[in-house]
Coordinates of C-alpha atoms and ligand atoms in Angstrom, one line a residue:
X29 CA 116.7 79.2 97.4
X30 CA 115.5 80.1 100.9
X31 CA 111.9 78.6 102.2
X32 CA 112.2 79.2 106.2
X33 CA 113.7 82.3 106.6
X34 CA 114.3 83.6 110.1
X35 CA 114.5 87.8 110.8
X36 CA 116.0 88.6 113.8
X37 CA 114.8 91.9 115.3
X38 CA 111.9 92.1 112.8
X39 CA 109.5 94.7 115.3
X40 CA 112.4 97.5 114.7
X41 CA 112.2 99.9 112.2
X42 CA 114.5 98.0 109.5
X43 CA 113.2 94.9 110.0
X44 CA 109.4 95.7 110.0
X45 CA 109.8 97.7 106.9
X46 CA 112.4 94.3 105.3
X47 CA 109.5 91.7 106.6
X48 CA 106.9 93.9 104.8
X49 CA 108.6 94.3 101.5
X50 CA 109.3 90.4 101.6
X51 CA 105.7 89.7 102.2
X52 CA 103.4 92.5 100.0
X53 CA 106.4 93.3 97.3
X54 CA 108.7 91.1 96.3
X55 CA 108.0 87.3 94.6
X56 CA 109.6 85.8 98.1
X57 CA 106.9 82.6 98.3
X58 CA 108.7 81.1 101.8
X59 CA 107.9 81.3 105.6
X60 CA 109.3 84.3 107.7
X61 CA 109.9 83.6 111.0
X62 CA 110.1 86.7 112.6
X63 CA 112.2 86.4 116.5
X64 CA 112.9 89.9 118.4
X65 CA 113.1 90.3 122.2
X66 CA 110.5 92.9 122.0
X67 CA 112.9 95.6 123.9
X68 CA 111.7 99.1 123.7
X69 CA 112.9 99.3 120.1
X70 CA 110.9 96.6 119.1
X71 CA 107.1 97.7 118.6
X72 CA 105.0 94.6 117.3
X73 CA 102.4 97.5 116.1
X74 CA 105.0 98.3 113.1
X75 CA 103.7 95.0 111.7
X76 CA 99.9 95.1 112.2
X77 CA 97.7 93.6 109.8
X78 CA 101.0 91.1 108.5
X79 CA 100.0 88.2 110.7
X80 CA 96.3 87.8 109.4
X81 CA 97.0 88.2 106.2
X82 CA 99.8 85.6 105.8
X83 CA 98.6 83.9 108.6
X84 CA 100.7 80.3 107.2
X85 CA 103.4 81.9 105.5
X86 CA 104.4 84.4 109.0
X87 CA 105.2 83.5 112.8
X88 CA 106.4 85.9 115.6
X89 CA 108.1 84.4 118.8
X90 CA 109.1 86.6 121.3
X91 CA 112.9 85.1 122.1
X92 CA 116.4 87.3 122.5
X93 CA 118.9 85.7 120.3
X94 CA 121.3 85.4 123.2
X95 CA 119.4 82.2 124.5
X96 CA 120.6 79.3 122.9
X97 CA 117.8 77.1 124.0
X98 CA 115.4 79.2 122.6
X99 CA 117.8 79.4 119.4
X100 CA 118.2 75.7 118.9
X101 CA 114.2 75.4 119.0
X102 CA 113.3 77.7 116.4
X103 CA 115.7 76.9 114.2
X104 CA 114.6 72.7 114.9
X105 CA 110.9 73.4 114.6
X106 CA 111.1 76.0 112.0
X107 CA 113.5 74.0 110.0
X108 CA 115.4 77.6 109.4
X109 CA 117.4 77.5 106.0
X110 CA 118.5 81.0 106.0
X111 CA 118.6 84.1 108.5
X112 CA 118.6 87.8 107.9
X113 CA 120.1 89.4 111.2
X114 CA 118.8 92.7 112.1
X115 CA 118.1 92.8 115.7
X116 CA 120.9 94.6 117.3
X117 CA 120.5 97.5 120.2
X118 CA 121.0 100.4 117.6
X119 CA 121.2 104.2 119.1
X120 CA 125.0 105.5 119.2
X121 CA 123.6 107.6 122.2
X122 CA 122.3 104.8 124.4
X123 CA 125.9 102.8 123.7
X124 CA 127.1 106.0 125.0
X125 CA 125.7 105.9 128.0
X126 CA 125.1 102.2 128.8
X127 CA 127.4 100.0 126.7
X128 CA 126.3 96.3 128.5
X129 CA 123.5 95.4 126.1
X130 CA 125.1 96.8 123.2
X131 CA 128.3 93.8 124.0
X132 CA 125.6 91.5 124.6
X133 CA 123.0 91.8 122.2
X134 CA 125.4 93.4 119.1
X135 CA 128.2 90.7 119.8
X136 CA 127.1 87.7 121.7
X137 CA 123.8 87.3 120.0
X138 CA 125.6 87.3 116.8
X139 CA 127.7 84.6 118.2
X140 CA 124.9 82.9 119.4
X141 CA 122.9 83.0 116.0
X142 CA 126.4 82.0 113.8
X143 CA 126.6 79.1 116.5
X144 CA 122.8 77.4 115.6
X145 CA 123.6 77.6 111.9
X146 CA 127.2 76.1 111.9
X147 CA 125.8 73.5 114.0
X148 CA 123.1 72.9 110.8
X149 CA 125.1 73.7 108.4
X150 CA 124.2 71.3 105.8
X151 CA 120.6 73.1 106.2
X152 CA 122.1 76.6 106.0
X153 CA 121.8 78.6 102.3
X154 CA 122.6 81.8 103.7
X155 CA 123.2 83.6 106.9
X156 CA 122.6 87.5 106.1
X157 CA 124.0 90.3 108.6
X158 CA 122.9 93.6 108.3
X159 CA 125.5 96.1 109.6
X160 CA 126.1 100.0 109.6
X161 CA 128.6 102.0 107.4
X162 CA 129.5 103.1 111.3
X163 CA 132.0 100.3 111.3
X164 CA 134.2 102.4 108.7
X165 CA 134.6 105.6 111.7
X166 CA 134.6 108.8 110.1
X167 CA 135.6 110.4 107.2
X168 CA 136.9 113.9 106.9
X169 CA 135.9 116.5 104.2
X170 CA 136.7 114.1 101.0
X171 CA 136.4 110.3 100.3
X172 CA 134.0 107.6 100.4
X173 CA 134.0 104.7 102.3
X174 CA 134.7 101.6 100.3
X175 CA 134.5 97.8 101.2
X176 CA 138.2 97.9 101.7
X177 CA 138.1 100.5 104.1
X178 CA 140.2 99.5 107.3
X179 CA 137.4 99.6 110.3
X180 CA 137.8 102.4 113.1
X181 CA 134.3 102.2 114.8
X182 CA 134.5 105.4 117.1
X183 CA 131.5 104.3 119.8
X184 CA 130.3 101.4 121.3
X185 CA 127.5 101.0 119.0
X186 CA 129.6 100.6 116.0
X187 CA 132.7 99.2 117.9
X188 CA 129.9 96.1 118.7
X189 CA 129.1 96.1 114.6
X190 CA 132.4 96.0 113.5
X191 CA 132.9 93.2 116.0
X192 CA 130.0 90.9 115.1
X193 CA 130.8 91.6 111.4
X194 CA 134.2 90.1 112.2
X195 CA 132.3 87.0 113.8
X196 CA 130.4 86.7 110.5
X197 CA 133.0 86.8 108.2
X198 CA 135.6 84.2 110.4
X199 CA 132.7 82.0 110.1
X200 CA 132.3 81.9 106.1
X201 CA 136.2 81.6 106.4
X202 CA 136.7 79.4 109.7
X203 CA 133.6 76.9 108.9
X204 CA 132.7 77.8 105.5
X205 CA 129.3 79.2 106.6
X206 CA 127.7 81.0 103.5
X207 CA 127.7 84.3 105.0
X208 CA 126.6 88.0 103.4
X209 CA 127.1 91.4 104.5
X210 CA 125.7 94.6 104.1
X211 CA 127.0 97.6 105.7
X212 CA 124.6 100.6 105.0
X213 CA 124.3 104.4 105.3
X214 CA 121.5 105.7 107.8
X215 CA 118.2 105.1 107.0
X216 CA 114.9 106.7 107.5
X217 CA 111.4 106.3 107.0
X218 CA 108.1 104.4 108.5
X219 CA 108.0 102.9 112.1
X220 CA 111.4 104.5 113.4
X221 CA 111.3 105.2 117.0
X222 CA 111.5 108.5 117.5
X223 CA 115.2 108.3 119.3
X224 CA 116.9 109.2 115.8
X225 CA 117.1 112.3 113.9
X226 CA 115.0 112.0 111.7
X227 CA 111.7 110.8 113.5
X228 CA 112.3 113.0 116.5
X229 CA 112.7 116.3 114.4
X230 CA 109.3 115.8 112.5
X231 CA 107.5 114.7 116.1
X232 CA 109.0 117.8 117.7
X233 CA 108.2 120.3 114.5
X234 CA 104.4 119.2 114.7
X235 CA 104.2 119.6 118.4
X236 CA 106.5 123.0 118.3
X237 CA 109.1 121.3 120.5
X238 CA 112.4 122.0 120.9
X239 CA 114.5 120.6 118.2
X240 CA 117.8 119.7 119.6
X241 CA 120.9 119.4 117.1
X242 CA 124.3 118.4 118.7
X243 CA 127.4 121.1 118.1
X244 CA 126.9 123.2 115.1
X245 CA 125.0 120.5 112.8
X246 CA 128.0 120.7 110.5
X247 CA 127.8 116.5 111.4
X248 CA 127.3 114.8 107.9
X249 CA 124.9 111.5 107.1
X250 CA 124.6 109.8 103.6
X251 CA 120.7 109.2 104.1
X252 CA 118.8 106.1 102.1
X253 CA 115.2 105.7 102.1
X254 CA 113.9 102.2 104.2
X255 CA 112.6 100.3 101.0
X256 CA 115.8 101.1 99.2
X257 CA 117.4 99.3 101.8
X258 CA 114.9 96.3 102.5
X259 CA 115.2 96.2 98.3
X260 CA 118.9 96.1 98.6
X261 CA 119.7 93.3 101.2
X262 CA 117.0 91.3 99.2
X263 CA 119.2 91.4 96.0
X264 CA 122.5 90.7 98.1
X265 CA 120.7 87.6 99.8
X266 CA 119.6 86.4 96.6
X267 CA 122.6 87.4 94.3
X268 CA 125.1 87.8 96.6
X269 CA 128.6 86.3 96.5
X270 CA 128.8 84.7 99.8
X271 CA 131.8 85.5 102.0
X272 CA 131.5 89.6 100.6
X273 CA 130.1 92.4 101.9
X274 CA 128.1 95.3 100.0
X275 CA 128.1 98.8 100.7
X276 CA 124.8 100.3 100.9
X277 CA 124.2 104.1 100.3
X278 CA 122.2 106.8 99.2
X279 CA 124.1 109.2 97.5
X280 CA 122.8 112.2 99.7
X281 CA 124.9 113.4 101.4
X282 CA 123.0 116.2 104.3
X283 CA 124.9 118.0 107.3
X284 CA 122.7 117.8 109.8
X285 CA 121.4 121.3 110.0
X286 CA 120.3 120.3 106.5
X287 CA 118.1 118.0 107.3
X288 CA 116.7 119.8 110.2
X289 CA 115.8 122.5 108.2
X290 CA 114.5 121.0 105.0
X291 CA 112.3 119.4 107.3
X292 CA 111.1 122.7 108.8
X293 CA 110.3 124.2 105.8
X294 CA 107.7 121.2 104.4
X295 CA 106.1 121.2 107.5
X296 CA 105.8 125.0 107.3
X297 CA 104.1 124.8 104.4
X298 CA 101.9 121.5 105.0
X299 CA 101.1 122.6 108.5
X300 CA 99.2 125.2 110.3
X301 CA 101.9 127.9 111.5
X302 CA 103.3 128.2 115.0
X303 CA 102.5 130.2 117.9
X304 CA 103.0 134.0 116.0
X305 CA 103.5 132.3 113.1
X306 CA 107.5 132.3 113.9
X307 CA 109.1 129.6 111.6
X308 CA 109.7 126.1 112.8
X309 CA 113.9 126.8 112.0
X310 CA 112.9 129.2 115.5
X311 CA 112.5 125.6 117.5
X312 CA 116.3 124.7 116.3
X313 CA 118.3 124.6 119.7
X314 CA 122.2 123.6 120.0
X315 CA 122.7 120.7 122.6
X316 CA 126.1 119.9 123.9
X317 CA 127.9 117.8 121.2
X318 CA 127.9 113.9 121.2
X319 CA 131.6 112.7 122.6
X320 CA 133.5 111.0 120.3
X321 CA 131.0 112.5 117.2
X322 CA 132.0 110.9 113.9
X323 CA 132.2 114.1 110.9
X324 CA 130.9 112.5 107.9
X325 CA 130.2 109.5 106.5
X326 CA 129.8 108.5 102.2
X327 CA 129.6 105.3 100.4
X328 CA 131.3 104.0 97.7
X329 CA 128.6 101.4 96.3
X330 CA 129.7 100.7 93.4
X331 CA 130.3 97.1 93.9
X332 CA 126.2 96.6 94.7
X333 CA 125.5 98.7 91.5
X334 CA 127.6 96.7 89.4
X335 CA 126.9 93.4 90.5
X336 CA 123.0 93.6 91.4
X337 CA 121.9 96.9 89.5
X338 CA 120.9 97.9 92.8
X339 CA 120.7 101.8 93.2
X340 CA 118.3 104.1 94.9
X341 CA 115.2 104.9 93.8
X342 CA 114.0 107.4 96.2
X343 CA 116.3 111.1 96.3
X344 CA 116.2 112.3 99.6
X345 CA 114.2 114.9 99.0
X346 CA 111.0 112.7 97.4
X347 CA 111.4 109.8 100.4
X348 CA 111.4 113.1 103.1
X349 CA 108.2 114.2 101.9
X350 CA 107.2 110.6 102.0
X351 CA 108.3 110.0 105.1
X352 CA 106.5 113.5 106.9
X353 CA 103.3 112.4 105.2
X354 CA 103.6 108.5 107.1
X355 CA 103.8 110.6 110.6
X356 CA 101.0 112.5 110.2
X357 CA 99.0 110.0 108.8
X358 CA 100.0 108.1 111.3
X359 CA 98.7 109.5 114.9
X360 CA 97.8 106.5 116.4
X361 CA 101.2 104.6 116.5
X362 CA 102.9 107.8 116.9
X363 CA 101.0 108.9 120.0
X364 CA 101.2 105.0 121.0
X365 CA 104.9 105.1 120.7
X366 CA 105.3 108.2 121.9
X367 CA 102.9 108.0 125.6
X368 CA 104.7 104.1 125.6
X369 CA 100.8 102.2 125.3
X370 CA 102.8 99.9 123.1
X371 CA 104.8 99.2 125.9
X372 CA 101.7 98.2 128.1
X373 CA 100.4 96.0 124.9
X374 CA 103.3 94.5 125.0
X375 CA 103.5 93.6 128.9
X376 CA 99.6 92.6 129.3
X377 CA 101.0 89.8 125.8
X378 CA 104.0 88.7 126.7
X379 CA 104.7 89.4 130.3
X380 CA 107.6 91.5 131.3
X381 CA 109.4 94.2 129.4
X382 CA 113.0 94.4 128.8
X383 CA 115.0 97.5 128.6
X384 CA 114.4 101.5 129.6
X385 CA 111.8 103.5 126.6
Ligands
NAD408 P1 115.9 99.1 115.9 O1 116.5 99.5 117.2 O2 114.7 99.9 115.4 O3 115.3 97.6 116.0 C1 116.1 96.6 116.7 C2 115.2 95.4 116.9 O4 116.0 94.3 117.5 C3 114.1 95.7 117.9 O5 112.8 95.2 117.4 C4 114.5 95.0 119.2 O6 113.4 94.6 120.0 C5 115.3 93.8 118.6 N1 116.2 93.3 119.6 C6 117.1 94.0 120.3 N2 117.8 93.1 121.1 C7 117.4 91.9 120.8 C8 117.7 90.6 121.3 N3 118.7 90.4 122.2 N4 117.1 89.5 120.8 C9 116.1 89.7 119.9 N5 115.7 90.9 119.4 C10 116.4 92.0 119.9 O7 117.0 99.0 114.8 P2 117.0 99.3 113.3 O8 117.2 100.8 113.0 O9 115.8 98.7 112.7 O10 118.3 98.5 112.8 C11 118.3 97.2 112.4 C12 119.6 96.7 112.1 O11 120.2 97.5 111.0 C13 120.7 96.8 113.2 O12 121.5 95.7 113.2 C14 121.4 98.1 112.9 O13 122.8 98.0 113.4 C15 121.4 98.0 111.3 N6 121.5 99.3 110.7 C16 120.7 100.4 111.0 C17 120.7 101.6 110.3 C18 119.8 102.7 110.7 O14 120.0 103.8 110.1 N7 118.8 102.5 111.5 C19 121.7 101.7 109.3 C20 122.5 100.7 109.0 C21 122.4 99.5 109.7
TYD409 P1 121.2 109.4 114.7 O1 119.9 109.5 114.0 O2 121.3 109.1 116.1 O3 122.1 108.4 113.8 P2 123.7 108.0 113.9 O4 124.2 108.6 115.1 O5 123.7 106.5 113.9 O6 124.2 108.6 112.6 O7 122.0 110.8 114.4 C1 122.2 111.3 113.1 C2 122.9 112.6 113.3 O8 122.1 113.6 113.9 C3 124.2 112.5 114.1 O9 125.2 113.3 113.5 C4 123.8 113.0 115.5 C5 122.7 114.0 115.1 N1 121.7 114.2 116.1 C6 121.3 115.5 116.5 O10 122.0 116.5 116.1 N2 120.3 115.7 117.4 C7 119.6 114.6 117.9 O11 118.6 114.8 118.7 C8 119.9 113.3 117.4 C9 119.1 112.1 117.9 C10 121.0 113.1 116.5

C-alpha cells in the first residue's frame, strides 16, 4: 500500500477532480503531494478549501517535473512511495500550433519522473501514468479500440502520449519499475478550462456566443464523466497488474454535433431564452476543420470491467446535466478563469507565470 503519494499536474482538470476523490471519497488514509508547474492549465482555485481541511495529510509545491533538482527533493523529503502522473500539456489544438512544450513536458518530464523513482526503487510501490485513448489514432465507422491496438497517434499531443507511455512501460520491462497504465476516453466535468468542447460550448451557450464546431461535427468522442475516471485509475493503482495498461471508457459514444446540441437544448430549457427567443442550436457556427482530425474513437474496456468491476456509473446524459448545473453554480471560478484573475493570483503567489492563457 501507498502512504506518500505524489500527483503530478494536480491543479488541471483530471487531477483536481482525482486529488478530491482521494481525499473526500475514497478510504485513501496517506499524504498527497500535489507538484504542477501552475501553467495556464493549472488553476490552484480547482482545489480550494482541500488544503485547510487536510491541512497534514495535503502539500502543493509549485515545481515542473522536467527539473530534476526539484524532482529529487520532493521525492527525498516527501519520502514519495508511489506517483500518479497527470500533468501533461493536454489540448490537441495547442500541439497543433506549438509542439515545443508538448515534447518537453509530455515526454521529457515523463522521463524525468521514471528517472527519480528508478533511482529509489526499492521505495517505489507503483508509478501510475495516466494517458489518452488518442495514442490508438482513429478509428473508422466500426471497432473499438482495445489494449492490443497497434499505436498511430495522429498529432503531436497524442504522438508525445504514446511516446511517454512507451517510456513507462520500457521501464517496468528495462528496470522492473512497477508501472500502470490507463489510457482513457475524453472526459468532462468540473474545473475543465474552458479550451475543450465541452466547457467552452456551455460558457458560450450562456453568454449567446458563437459556438464554433470544426468541419461538419460528424467527429466522434466516447465521453466519461470525471469521477468515473478518478474512480477508475484508483482501482487500477490499487488492483492493478503492474506492467499492463487498462482502457478506460464510457460507452457513449456522441458525434460532436451531438453533444453540441444536447447541450443547447438543456440550457434552453433551464435558461432564460436568447435574444428573440431564437434557439441556442442558432449560435452553432462551422469553423475550418482541425488538420490531421482523428474520426472516431471507442473503447474496448473489458479488461478493467473484468478484472476490477470498474464500469461507469454516470450515462452521459445524467453527468451532462451534472456538469451544466457545476457552471452555473459556479460564476466565480468561471468568470475567474475566464477574465484570467487566477492567472494574477497566481503571479502575486508564486512569481512568474509560465505559458500563453
Ligand atoms: P489539464 O491541461 O487540465 O491539466 C494539466 C496540468 O498539468 C495543469 O495543472 C498544468 O499546470 C500541469 N503541468 C503542465 N506542465 C507541467 C510541468 N512541466 N510540470 C508540472 N506540471 C505541469 O489536463 P487534464 O485534462 O487534467 O489531463 C490530465 C492528464 O490526463 C493528461 O496527462 C492527459 O493527457 C490525460 N488525459 C486527459 C483526458 C481528457 O479528456 N482531458 C483524457 C484522457 C487522458
Ligand atoms: P477536444 O475537447 O479538444 O478534445 P480532443 O481533441 O482531445 O478529442 O475536442 C473534442 C472534439 O470536439 C474534437 O473532435 C474536436 C471538436 N471541437 C470542436 O468542434 N470545436 C471546438 O471548439 C473544440 C475545442 C473542439
Amino acid at each position: 500500500m501507498f502512504n506518500n503519494l505524489l500527483v503530478t499536474g494536480g491543479c488541471g482538470f483530471i487531477g483536481a477532480n482525482f486529488i478530491r476523490h482521494m481525499l473526500y471519497d475514497s478510504d485513501f488514509k496517506g499524504r498527497i503531494i500535489n507538484v504542477d508547474k501552475l501553467t495556464y492549465a493549472g488553476n490552484p482555485e480547482n482545489l480550494t478549501g482541500v488544503a485547510e481541511e487536510f491541512d497534514k495529510r495535503y502539500l502543493f509545491f509549485r515545481a515542473d517535473i522536467c527539473d530534476a533538482q526539484a524532482m529529487a527533493k520532493i521525492f527525498d523529503d516527501c519520502r514519495i512511495d508511489s506517483v500518479c502522473h497527470f500533468a501533461a500539456e493536454s489540448h490537441v489544438d495547442r500541439s497543433i500550433a506549438a509542439p515545443d512544450a508538448f515534447i518537453q513536458t509530455n515526454i521529457f518530464g515523463t522521463w524525468q519522473l521514471l528517472e527519480q523513482a528508478r533511482l529509489r526503487m526499492d521505495q517505489m510501490v507503483l508509478f501510475h501514468h495516466v494517458s489518452t485513448d488518442e495514442v490508438y489514432g482513429s478509428l473508422g465507422e466500426t471497432g473499438l479500440f482495445t489494449e492490443h491496438t497497434r499505436y498511430d497517434p495522429s498529432s503531436p499531443y497524442s504522438a508525445s502520449k504514446a511516446s511517454a507511455d512507451h517510456l513507462v512501460s520500457a521501464y517496468f520491462r528495462t528496470y522492473g519499475l512497477p508501472v500502470t497504465i490507463s489510457n482513457c476516453s475524453n472526459n468532462y466535468g468540473p474545473y475543465q478550462f474552458p479550451e475543450k468542447l465541452i466547457p467552452l460550448m456551455i460558457l458560450n451557450a450562456i453568454t449567446g456566443d458563437p459556438l464554433p464546431v470544426y468541419g461538419r461535427g460528424t467527429n466522434v468522442r466516447d465521453w466519461l464523466h470525471v469521477t468515473d475516471h478518478c474512480r477508475a485509475i484508483r482501482e487500477i493503482m490499487l488492483g492493478g497488474r503492474r506492467g499492463q495498461t487498462y482502457n478506460v471508457g464510457g460507452n457513449s459514444e456522441k458525434t460532436n454535433m451531438e453533444v453540441v446540441t444536447r447541450i443547447c437544448k438543456i440550457m434552453d430549457d433551464s435558461l432564460p431564452a436568447l435574444e428573440d427567443r431564437k434557439p441556442r442550436t442558432d449560435l452553432i457556427t462551422y469553423v475550418a476543420d482541425r488538420p490531421g482530425h482523428d474520426l472516431r474513437y471507442a473503447m474496448d474496456f473489458s479488461r478493467l470491467r473484468e478484472e476490477m468491476g470498474w464500469e461507469p456509473v454516470e450515462t452521459f446524459e445524467t453527468g451532462l446535466e451534472k456538469t451544466i448545473q457545476w457552471y452555473m453554480d459556479n460564476h466565480k471560478w468561471v468568470d475567474r478563469v475566464k477574465s484570467g484573475q487566477y492567472r494574477q493570483w497566481i503571479k502575486s503567489h508564486y512569481g512568474s507565470l509560465t505559458g500563453r492563457a
